[in-house]
PDB file of C-alpha atoms in Angstrom:
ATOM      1  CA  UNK X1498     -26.809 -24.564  40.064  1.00 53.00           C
ATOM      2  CA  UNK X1499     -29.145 -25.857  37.487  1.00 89.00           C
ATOM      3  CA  UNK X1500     -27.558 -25.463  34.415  1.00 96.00           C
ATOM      4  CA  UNK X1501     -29.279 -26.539  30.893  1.00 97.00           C
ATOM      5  CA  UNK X1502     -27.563 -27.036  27.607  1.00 98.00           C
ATOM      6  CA  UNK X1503     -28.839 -26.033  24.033  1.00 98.00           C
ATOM      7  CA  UNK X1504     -27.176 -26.815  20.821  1.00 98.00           C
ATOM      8  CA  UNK X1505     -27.696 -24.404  17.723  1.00 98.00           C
ATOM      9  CA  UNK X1506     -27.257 -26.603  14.825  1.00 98.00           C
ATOM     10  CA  UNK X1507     -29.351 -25.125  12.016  1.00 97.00           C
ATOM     11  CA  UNK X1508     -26.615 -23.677  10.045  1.00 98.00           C
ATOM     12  CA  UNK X1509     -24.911 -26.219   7.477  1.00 98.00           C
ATOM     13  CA  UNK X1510     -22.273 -26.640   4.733  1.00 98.00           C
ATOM     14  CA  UNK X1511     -23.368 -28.872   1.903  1.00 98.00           C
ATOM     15  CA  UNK X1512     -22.213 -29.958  -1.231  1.00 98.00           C
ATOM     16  CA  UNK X1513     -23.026 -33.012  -3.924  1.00 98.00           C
ATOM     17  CA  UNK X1514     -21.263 -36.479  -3.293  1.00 97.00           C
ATOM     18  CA  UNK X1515     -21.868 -39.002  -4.976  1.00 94.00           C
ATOM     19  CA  UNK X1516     -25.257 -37.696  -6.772  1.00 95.00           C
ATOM     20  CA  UNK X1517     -26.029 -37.069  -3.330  1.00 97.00           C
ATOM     21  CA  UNK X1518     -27.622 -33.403  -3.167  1.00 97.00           C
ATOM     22  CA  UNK X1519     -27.207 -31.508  -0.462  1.00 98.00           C
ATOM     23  CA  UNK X1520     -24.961 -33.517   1.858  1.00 98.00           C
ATOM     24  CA  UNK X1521     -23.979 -31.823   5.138  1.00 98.00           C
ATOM     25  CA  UNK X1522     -20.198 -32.128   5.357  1.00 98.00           C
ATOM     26  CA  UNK X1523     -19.521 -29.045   8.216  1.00 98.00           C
ATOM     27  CA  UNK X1524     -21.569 -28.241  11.115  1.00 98.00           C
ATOM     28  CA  UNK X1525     -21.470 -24.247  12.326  1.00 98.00           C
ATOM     29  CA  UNK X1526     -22.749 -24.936  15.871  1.00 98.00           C
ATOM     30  CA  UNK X1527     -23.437 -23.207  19.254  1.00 98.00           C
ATOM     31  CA  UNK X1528     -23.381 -24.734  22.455  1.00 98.00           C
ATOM     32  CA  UNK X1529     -25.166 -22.574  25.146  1.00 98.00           C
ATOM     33  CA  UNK X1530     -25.220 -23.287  28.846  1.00 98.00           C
ATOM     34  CA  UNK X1531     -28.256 -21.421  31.155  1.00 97.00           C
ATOM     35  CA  UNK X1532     -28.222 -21.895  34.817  1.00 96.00           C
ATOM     36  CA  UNK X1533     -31.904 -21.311  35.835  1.00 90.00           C
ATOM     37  CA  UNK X1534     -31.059 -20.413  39.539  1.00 92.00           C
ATOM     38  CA  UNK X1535     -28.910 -17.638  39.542  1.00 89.00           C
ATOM     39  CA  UNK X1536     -29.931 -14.212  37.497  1.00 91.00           C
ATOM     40  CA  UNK X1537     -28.113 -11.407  36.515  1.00 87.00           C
ATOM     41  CA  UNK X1538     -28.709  -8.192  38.016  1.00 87.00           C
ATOM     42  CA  UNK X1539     -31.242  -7.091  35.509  1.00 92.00           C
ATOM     43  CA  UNK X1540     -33.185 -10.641  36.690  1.00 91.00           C
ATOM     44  CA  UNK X1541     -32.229 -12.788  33.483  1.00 93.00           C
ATOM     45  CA  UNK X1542     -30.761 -16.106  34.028  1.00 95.00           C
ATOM     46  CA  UNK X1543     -26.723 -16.490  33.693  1.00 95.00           C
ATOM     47  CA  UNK X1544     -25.719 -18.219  30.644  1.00 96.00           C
ATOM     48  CA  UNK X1545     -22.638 -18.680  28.792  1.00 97.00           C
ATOM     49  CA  UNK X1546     -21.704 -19.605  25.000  1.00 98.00           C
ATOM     50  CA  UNK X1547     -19.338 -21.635  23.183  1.00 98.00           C
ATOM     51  CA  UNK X1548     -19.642 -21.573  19.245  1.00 98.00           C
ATOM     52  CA  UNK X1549     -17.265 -23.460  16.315  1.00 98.00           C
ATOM     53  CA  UNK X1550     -17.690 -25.547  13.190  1.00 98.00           C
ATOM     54  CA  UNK X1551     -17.464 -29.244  13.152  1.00 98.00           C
ATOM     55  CA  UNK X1552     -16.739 -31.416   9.738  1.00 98.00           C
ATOM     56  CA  UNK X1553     -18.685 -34.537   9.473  1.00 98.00           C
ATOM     57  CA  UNK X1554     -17.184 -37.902   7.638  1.00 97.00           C
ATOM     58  CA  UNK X1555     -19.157 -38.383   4.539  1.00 97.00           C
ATOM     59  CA  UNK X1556     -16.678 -41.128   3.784  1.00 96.00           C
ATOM     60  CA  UNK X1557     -19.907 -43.558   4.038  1.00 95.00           C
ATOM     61  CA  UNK X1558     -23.434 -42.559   2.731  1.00 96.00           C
ATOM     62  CA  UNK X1559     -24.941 -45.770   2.868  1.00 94.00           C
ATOM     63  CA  UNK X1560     -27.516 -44.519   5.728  1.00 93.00           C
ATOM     64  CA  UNK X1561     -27.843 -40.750   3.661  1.00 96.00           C
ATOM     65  CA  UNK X1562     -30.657 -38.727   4.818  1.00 96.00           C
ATOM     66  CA  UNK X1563     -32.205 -36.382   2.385  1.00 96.00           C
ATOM     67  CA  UNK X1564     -31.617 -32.483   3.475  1.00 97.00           C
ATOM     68  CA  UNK X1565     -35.236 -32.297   3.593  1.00 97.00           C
ATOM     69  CA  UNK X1566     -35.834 -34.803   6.284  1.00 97.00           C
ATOM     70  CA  UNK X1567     -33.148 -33.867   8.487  1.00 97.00           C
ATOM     71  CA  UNK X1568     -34.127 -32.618  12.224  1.00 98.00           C
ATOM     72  CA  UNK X1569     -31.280 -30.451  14.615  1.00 97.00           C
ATOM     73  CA  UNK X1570     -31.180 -33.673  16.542  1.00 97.00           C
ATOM     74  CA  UNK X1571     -30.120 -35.554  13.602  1.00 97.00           C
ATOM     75  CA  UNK X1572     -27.359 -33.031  12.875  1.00 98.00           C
ATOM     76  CA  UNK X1573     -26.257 -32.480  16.830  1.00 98.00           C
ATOM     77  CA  UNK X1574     -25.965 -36.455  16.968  1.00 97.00           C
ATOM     78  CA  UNK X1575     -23.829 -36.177  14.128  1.00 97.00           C
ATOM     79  CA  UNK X1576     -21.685 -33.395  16.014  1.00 98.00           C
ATOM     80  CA  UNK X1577     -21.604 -34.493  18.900  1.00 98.00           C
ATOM     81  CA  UNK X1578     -20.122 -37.892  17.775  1.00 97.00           C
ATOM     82  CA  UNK X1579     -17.667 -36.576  15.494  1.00 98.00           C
ATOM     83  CA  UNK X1580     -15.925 -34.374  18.619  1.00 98.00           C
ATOM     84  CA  UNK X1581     -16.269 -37.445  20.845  1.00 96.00           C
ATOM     85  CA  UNK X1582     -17.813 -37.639  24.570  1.00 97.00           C
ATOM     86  CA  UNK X1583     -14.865 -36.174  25.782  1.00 98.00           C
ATOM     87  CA  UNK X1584     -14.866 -32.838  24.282  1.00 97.00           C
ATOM     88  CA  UNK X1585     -18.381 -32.582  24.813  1.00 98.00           C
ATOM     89  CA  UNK X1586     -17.865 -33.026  28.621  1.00 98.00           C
ATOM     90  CA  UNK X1587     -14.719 -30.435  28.475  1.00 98.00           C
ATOM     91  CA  UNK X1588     -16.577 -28.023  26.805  1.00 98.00           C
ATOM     92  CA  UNK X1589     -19.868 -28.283  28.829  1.00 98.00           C
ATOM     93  CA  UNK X1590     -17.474 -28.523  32.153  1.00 98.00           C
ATOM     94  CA  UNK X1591     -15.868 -25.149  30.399  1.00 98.00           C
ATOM     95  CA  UNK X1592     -19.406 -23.339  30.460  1.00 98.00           C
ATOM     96  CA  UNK X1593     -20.412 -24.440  33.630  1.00 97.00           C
ATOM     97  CA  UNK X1594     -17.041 -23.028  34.973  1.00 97.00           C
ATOM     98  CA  UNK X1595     -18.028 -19.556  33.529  1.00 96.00           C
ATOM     99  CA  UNK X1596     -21.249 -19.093  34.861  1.00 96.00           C
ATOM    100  CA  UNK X1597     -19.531 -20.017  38.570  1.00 95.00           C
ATOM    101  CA  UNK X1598     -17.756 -17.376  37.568  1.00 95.00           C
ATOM    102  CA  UNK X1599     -20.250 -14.859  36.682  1.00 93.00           C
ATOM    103  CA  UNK X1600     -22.294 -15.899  39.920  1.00 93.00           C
ATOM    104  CA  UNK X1601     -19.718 -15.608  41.999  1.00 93.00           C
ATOM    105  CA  UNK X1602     -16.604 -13.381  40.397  1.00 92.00           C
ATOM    106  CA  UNK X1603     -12.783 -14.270  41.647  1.00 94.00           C
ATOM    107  CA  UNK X1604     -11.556 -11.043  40.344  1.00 93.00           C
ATOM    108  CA  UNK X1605     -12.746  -7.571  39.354  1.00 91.00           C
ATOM    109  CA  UNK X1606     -11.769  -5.104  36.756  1.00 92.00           C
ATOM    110  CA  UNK X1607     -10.968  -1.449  37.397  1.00 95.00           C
ATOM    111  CA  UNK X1608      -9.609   1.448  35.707  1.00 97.00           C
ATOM    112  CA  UNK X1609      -7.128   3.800  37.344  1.00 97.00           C
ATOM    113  CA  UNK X1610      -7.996   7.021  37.482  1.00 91.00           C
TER     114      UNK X1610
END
């Protein structure tokens, strides 16, 4: 499996602090695995989500950058080092796990009839 990672990190929580406008203080984020080898039966790669919100320290604005200039990779840095390397690896091992799962299923549902 070849399995790519996406963050969503456009949508942001901001508020004034210390006659800083628009500081980003909570991060609503998606994390979205795709494996480009494996395709569902209608042909369109496997993928699986994982979504939350993250808060951000704004304890220190000494390095502030204006709402205007910020880029999604500014803002996923930012997430991605307040959950720590650790989660980040759980919750990408997490997505990998459930496209395995969707390739290749362990169990099946069924109704009785």
């Amino acid at each position: 499996m070849a399995i790519s990672y996406a963050w969503d990190v456009k949508t942001v929580d901001t508020k004034t602090i210390d006659s800083n406008a628009d500081t980003v203080f909570n991060v609503h984020w998606r994390l979205t695995a795709t494996d480009d080898t494996n395709n569902d039966a209608d042909g369109n790669p496997q993928t699986a989500t994982v979504y939350g919100t993250q808060g951000l320290d704004t304890s220190d604005l000494s390095s502030f950058t204006a709402f205007a200039d910020l880029t999604a990779s500014d803002v996923q840095g930012w997430v991605e080092a307040a959950m720590t390397a650790d989660t980040v690896t759980e919750m990408k091992t997490g997505l990998d796990a459930t496209i395995a799962e969707l390739v290749t299923p362990t169990s099946e549902t069924k109704t009785i009839g």
